[in-house]
Structures are given as structure tokens and as C-alpha cells.
Coordinates of C-alpha atoms and ligand atoms in Angstrom, one line a residue:
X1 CA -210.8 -17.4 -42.6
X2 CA -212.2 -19.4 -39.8
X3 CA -210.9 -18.4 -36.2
X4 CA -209.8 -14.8 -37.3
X5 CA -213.3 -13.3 -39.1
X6 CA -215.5 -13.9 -36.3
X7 CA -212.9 -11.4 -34.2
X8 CA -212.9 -9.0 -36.7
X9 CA -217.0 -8.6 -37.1
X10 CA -217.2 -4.6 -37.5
X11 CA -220.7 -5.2 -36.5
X12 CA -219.7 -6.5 -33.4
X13 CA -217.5 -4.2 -33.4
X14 CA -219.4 -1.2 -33.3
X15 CA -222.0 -2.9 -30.6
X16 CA -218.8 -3.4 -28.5
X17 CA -217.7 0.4 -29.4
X18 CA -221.7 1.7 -28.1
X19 CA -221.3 -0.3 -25.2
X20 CA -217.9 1.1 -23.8
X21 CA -219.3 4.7 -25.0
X22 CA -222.6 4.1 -22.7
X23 CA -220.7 2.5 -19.8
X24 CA -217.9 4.9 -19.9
X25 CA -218.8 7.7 -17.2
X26 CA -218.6 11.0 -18.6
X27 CA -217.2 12.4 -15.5
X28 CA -214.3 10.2 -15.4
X29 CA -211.5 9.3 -17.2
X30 CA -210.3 5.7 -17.9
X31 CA -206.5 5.3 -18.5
X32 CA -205.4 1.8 -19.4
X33 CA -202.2 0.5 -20.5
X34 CA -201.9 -1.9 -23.1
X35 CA -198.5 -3.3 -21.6
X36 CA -197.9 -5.6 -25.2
X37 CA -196.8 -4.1 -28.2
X38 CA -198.8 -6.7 -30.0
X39 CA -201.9 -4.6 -28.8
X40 CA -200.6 -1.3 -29.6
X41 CA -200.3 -2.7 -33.3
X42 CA -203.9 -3.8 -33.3
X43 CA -205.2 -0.9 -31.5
X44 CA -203.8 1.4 -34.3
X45 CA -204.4 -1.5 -37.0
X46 CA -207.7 -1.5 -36.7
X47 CA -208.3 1.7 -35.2
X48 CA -209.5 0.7 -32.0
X49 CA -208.8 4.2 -30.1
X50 CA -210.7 6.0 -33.0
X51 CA -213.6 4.1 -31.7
X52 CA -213.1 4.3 -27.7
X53 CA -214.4 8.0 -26.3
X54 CA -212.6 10.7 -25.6
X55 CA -212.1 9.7 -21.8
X56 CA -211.1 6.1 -22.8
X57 CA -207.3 6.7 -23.3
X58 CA -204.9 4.0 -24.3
X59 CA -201.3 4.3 -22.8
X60 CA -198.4 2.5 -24.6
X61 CA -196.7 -0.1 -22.4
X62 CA -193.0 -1.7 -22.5
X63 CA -193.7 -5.2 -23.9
X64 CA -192.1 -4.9 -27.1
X65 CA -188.9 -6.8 -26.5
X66 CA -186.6 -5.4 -29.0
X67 CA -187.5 -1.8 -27.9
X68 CA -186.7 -2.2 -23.9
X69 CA -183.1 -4.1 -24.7
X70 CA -180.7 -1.0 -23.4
X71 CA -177.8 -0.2 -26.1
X72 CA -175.0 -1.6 -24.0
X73 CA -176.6 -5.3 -24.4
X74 CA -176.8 -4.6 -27.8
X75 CA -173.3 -3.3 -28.3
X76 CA -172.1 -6.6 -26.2
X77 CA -174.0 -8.3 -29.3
X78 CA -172.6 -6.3 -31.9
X79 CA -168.7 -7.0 -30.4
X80 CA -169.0 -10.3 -29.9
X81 CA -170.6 -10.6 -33.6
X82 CA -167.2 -8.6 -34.9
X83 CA -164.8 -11.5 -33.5
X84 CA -163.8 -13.8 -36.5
X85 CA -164.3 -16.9 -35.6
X86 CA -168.1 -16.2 -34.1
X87 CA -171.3 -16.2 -36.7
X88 CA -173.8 -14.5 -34.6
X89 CA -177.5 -15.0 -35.4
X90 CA -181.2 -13.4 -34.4
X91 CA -184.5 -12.4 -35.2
X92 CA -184.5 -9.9 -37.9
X93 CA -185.8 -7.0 -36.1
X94 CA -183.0 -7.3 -33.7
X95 CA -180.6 -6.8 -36.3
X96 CA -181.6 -2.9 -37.4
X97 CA -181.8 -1.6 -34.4
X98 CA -179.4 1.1 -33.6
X99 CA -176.5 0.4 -30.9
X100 CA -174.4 3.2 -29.7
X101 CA -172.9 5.7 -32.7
X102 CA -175.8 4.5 -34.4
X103 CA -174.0 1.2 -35.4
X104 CA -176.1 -2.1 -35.8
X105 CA -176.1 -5.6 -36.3
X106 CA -176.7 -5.1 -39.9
X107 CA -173.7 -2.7 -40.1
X108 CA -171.6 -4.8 -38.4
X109 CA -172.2 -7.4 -41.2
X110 CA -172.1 -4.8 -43.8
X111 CA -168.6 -4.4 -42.4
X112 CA -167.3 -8.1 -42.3
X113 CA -168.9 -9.6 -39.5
X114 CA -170.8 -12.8 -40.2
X115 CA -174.0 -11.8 -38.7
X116 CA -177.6 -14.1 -40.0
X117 CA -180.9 -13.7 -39.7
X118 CA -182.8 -16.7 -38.2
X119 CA -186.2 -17.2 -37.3
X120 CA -185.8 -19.2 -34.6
X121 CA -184.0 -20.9 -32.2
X122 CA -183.8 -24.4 -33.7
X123 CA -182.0 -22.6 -36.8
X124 CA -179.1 -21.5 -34.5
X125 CA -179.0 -25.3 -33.5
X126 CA -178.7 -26.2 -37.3
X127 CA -176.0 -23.6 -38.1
X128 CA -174.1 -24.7 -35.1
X129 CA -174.1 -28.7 -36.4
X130 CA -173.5 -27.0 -40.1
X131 CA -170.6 -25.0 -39.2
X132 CA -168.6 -27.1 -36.3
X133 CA -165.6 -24.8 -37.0
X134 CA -167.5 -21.6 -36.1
X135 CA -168.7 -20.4 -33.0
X136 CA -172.4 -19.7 -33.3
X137 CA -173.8 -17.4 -30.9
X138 CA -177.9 -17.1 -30.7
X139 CA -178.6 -13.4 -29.6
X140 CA -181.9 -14.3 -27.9
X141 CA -184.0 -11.9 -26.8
X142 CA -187.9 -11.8 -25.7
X143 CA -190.6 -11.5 -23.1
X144 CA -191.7 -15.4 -21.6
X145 CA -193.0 -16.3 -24.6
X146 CA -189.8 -17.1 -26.9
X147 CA -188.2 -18.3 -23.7
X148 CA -189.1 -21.8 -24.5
X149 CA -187.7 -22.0 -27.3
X150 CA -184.4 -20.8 -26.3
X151 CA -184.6 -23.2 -23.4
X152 CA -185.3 -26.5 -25.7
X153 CA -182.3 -25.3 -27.9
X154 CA -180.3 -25.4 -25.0
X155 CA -181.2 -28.7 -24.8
X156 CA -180.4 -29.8 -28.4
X157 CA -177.1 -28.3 -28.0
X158 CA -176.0 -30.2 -25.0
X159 CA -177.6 -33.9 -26.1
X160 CA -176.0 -32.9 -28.8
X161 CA -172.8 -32.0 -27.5
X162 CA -172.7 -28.8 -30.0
X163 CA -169.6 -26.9 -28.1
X164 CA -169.8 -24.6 -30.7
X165 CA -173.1 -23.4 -29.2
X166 CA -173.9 -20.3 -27.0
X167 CA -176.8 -18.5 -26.4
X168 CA -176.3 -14.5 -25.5
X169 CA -179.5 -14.6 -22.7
X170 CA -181.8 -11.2 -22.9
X171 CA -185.0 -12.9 -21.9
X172 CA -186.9 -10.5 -19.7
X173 CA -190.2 -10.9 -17.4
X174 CA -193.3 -9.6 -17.8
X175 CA -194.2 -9.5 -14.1
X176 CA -191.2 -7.3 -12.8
X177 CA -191.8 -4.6 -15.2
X178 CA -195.3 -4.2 -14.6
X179 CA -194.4 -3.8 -10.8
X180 CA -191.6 -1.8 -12.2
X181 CA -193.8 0.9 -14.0
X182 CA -196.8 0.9 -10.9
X183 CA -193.5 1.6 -8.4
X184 CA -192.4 4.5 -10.6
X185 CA -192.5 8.1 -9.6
X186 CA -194.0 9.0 -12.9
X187 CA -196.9 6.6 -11.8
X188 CA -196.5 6.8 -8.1
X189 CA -195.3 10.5 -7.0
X190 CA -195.5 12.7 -10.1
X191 CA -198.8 11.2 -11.2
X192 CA -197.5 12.3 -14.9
X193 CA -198.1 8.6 -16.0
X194 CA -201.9 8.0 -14.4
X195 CA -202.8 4.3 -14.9
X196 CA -206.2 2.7 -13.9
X197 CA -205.8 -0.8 -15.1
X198 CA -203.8 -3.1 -17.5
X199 CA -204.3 -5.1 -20.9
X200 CA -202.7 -8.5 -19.6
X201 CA -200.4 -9.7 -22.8
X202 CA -201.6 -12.7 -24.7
X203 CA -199.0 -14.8 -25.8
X204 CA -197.0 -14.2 -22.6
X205 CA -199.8 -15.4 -20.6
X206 CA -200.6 -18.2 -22.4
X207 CA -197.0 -19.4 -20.8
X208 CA -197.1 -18.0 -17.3
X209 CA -200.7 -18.0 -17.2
X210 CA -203.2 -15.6 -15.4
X211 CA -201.9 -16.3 -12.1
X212 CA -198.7 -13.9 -12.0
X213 CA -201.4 -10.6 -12.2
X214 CA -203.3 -11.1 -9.2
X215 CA -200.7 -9.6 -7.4
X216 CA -200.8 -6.2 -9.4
X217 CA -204.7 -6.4 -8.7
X218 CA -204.8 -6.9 -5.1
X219 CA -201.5 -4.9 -4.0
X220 CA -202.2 -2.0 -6.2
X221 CA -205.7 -2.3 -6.9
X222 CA -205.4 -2.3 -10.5
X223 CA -207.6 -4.5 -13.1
X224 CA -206.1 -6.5 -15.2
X225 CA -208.0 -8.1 -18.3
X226 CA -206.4 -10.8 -20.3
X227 CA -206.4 -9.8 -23.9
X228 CA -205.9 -11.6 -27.1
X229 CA -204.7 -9.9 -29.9
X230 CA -208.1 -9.2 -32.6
X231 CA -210.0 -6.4 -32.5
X232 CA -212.9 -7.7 -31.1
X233 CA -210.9 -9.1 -28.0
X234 CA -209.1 -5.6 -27.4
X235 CA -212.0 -4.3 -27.1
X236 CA -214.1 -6.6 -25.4
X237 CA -211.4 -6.1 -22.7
X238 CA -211.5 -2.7 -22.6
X239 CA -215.2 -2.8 -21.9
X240 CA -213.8 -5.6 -19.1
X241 CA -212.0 -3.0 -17.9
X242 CA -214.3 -0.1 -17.9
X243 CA -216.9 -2.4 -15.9
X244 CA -214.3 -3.5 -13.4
X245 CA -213.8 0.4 -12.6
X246 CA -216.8 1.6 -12.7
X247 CA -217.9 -1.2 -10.1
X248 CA -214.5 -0.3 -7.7
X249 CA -213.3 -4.0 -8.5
X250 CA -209.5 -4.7 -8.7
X251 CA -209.3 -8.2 -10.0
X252 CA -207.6 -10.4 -12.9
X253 CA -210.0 -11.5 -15.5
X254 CA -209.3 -13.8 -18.5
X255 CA -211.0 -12.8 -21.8
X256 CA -208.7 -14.6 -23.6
X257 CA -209.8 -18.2 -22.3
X258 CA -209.3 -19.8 -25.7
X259 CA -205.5 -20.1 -25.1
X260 CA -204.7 -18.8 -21.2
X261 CA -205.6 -20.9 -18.2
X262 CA -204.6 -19.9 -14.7
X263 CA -201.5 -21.5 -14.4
X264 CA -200.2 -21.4 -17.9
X265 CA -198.6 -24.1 -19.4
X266 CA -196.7 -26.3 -17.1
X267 CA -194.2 -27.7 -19.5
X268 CA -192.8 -24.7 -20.8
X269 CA -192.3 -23.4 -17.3
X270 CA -190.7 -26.1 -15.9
X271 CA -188.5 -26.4 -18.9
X272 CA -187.2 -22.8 -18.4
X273 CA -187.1 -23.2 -14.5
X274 CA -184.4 -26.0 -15.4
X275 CA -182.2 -24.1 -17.8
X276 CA -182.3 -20.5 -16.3
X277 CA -182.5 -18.7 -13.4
X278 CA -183.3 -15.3 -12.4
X279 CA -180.7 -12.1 -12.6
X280 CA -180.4 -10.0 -9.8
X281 CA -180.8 -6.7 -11.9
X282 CA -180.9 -6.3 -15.5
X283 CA -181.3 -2.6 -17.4
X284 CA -184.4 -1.9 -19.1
X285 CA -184.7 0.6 -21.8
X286 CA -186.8 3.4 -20.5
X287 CA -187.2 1.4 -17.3
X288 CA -183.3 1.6 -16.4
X289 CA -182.2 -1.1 -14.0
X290 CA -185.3 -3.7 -12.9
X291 CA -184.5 -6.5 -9.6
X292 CA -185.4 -9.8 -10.9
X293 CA -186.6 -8.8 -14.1
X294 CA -184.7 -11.1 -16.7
X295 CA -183.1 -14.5 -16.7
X296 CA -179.3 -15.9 -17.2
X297 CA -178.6 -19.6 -18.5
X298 CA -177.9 -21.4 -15.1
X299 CA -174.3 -21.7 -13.5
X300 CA -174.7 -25.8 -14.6
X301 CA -174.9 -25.1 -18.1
X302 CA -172.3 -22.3 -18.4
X303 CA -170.5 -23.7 -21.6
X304 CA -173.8 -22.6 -23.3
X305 CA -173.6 -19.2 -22.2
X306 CA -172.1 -16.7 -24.6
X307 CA -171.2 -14.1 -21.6
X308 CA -169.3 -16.5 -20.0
X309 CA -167.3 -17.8 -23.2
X310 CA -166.6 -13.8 -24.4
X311 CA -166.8 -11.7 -21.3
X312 CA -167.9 -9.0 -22.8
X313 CA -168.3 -6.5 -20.1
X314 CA -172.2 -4.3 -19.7
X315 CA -171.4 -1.1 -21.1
X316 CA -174.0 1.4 -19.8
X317 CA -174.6 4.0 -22.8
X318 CA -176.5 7.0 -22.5
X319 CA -179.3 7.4 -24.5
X320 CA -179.5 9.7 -27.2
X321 CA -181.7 13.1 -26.0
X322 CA -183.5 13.4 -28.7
X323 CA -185.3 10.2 -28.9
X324 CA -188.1 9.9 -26.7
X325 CA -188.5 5.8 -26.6
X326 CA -187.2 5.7 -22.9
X327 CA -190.4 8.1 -22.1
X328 CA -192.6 6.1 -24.4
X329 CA -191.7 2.8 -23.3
X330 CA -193.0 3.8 -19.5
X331 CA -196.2 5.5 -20.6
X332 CA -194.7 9.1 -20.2
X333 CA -194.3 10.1 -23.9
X334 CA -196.3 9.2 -27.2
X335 CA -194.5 9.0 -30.6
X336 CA -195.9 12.4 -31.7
X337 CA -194.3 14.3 -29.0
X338 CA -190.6 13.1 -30.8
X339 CA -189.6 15.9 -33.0
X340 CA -187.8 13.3 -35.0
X341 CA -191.0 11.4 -35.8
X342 CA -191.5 10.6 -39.6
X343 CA -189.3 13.3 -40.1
X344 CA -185.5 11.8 -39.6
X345 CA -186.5 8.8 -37.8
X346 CA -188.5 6.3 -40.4
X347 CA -188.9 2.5 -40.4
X348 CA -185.9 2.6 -43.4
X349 CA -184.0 5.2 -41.0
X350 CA -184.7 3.9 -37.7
X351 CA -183.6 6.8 -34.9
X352 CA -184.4 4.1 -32.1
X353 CA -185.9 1.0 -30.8
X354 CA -189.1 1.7 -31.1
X355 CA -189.1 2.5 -34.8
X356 CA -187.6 -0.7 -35.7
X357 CA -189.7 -3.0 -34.0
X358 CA -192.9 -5.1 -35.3
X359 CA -194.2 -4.3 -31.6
X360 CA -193.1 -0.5 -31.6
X361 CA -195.5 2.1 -30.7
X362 CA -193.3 4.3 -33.6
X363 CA -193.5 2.0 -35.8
X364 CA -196.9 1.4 -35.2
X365 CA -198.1 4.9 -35.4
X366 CA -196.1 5.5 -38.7
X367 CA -197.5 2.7 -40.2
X368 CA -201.5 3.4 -39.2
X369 CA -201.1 6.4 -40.4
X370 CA -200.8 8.9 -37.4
X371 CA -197.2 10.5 -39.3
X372 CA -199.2 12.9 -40.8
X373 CA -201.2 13.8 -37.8
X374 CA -197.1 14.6 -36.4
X375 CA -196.1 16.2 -39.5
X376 CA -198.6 18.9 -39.1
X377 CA -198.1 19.6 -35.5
Ligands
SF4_1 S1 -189.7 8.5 -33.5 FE1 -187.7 7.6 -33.6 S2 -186.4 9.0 -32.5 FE2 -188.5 9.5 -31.9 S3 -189.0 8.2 -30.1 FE3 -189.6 7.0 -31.9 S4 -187.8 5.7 -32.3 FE4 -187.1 7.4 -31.0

């Protein structure tokens, strides 16, 4: 297939694998984080890290939008899903996760709520002008790159006066959790969670652009590299990466110039600048609560907001001990330290978030095959 072979050459691969072994200095350690769950997927897909050297270590980042949304946001969902006259649609991910008492979306339906599956935005629109007697609520969730989306159905709904339309807002930001996770004491203080440069996530810059990471370079003297989402951009990056440290550079480079510019895509950023505007603090799973991390429709277009047509109050829920996603979600933990791992917590019997998700580092280590590496620990 043209456009996806040449990016998955193993020949090239295994030049690019001799060339991150050579450059890689023995007496050092390289510690990068791959911040998307898109590239933990394809790191264990293709099994990148089984290529890298034993001092190039890749650490699991938060940018796997169903796994960082805290269980009080998704109880709000589930609640507002069980009132009769709402039909309450998302992605299909969102819809296993576990919420508090290990409830769900899809148990919620399973128990007379009209909850649907959609795959995106536009369909809520559709079911809203299908079903003017309903209240449809789109449970939108997602990092800056299915913010668009949920900002042009916005705009459907009010030029076409849909009153029947809400959107429940849990659109988060890439930049405040990376600041979030270099400001944490795990990072910072307690060195548990050592980082020496970032994976920049594709499809979220391809949006915001490269721009946004300069910061993280200069103020914490971190590299960033760009990445898209083959195996041969991974780990052309992660040679990016290696070469940026081993030279004492800090800067943001783009290896992903076939789709991210600079400054992104203008359209899509002035179309969400018009429709939403930024939250003071939002919770993070794993992160807890992040300033300026996530968006809320603006005050203008109210009528379209779902938490100001239900009210359902932000429920903070503790986390259940056991599962170690908070930990992995910041880089502390991996999936193989969770005793549950493959053993009560599957993809068909989720335990948490990061189970459920495409872009879960559980999920993604279950399906690659690293459960049997847990099972025998
Ligand atoms: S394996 Fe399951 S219970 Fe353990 S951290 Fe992952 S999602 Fe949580």
C-alpha cells in the first residue's frame, strides 16, 4: 500500500535500529517518553522497544484520552445518560470504561438508558434532527485533535437551531499536561519518573502545530521530536532524540513534516478559539487536577452545553488501589507491575481505563503479547 509500506521497510528498519545502537552511549541512559498512546501502540505493534538497546528506555505518557478522563466526569456522563428523556452518544471506547462501582456506559444501557455508539460528531448532529423529541447529548471527549470536530458540530446545531443539542465538553490539552508531568515531584523532586526528552504526538500537532513545544525545550531543556505514527518514523525520532542528547541540544524538531508545520492548521484553531474557552482547572486521571488544561463551550453558546442544561455536579471518586493506571498514565508504573494484569483485568473485563482504550498502554501490552511476560512474574 502506497504511503504506509515505505514506513514499514524492516530493512530500513534495522539500519535505523544499528544506528540508535551505535549512537546510543553505553555509559548513559536515554529515557524518553512517548506522550501519545498512538505511539505506545506502535512501539509494542511492531516491536520497536525490542529493537532499541537496553539503555534506550521508552516511558508510557498520558495522551490516551479515554484513559486520563477521572471517574467523576464519567459518572456525570453515565447520570445524565440515565435521565429519560436524554439519548446520550460517544465513541465506542468511551462506552466500556468503568465508572465508579464499576458501572459503565454500556451498563447503563444494558439497564434502560438510551445510550449509542457514534463515530463522530456529525452523527450526534443527525440524531439530534432525527429525534427532535429527545435530548441528545454528545459525550465528547479528546486531546486537540477531535476538538474540531466537536467545534463544527456546535456550529451545525446552532445554524440549525437543534435545541435538542448539547455537547458534555472533556476536551483536554496537550501542552498543560506535558508541563503538568515535567512540574511533578515524581519528575522534579523524587526523580522516580526520569525523563530526558519527548515523542511530540502526531495528530495533535498536526492541529496546534510544532510551535506549542518550544516552550518545554527551552524552559526545561528537554527535546522534543515530532513523531508520526509508523515504525520507521518512531524510530527515526528516537534516533532524533538520541542525537539531540548526545550533542546537549534542547530543541523541537519536526520529523513528521509530511502533515505538521509550525503553526498547525489555522482553521481548526480559530474555529475552536470561537466556540470554547479555557477551564481554570480540570482533573486528570493519574495527573489529578491540571490549570488550564481542558476547554468548556463558551458562556455565548451555553444552550449547547450539557453541564449547564443538567447540572450535574463533579463528583471526585477515589480511585480504585489496585489499579495502577493513575501511576502509569504519569510514567511512574508499567502495566506489568498491576497484579491484576491479564489476570482479572482483560480487554473483555476491563479493571480500568487503560485496559479499555485503543491508545492504552494495558491494552497495548496485552495485545502485543507482553501478558505472558506478567503472567510468569
Ligand atoms: S491492568 Fe487493568 S487494573 Fe491494572 S493498571 Fe491496567 S487497567 Fe488498571
Amino acid at each position: 500500500m502506497r504511503y504506509i509500506e515505505e514506513f514499514r521497510d524492516g530493512d530500513l528498519a534495522r539500519r535505523l535500529a544499528r544506528a540508535i545502537a551505535v549512537e546510543a552511549a553505553p555509559e548513559r541512559r536515554y529515557r524518553l517518553m512517548e506522550f501519545c498512546g498512538g505511539h505506545t501502540h506502535a512501539i509494542f505493534r511492531y516491536g520497536v522497544q525490542d529493537l532499541l538497546p537496553d539503555n534506550v528506555e521508552m516511558v508510557h505518557g498520558p495522551g490516551c484520552p479515554v484513559c486520563v478522563l477521572p471517574i467523576g466526569r464519567l459518572d456525570m456522563a453515565i447520570r445524565i445518560a440515565r435521565r429519560p428523556e436524554v439519548i446520550l452518544c460517544s465513541y465506542g471506547d468511551m462506552l466500556r470504561v468503568p465508572g465508579s462501582k464499576r458501572t459503565s456506559l454500556l451498563k447503563a444501557k444494558a439497564q434502560g438508558a438510551d445510550v449509542r455508539m457514534v463515530y463522530s460528531a456529525a452523527d450526534a448532529v443527525r440524531l439530534a434532527q432525527a429525534n427532535p423529541r429527545r435530548e441528545i447529548v454528545f459525550f465528547a471527549i479528546g486531546f486537540e485533535t477531535t476538538t474540531p470536530p466537536t467545534a463544527i458540530a456546535l456550529l451545525q446545531a446552532i445554524e440549525l437551531d437543534l435545541r435538542n443539542f448539547s455537547v458534555f465538553c472533556n476536551h483536554v490539552l496537550t501542552p498543560a499536561a506535558i508541563t503538568n508531568i515535567l512540574e511533578s515531584p515524581d519528575v522534579r523532586d523524587i526523580g522516580t519518573v526520569p525523563i530526558d526528552g519527548f515523542l511530540g504526538p502526531a495528530h495533535v500537532s498536526v492541529v496546534i502545530g510544532s510551535q506549542p513545544y518550544e516552550f518545554f525545550a527551552e524552559e526545561y531543556r528537554k527535546p522534543v521530536v515530532i513523531a508520526g505514527f509508523e515504525p520507521l518514523d518512531v524510530m527515526q525520532s528516537i534516533l532524533m532524540l538520541v542525537r539531540q542528547l548526545n550533542d546537549g541540544r534542547a530543541e523541537v524538531e519536526n520529523q513528521y513534516t509530511r502533515a505538521v508545520t509550525r503553526d498547525g492548521n489555522p482553521r481548526a484553531k480559530a474555529l475552536v478559539a470561537e466556540m470554547f474557552e479555557l477551564r481554570r482547572s480540570f482533573e486528570w486521571r493519574g495527573l489529578g487536577p491540571v490549570p488550564y488544561s481542558a476547554l468548556k463551550i463558551k458562556d455565548a453558546y451555553a444552550g449547547f452545553d450539557a453541564e449547564a442544561r443538567f447540572d450535574e455536579p463533579f463528583v471526585a471518586v477515589r480511585e480504585n488501589r489496585e489499579c495502577k493506571c493513575p501511576m502509569i498514565l504519569r510514567g511512574a508504573a508499567k502495566p506489568m507491575d498491576c497484579k491484576l494484569f491479564g489476570r482479572v483485568c482483560t480487554p473483555e473485563t476491563p479493571f480500568g481505563s487503560c485496559m479499555v482504550s485503543a491508545e492504552g498502554a494495558c491494552a497495548a501490552y496485552y495485545a502485543y503479547g507482553r501478558r505472558a511476560e506478567a503472567m510468569t512474574a
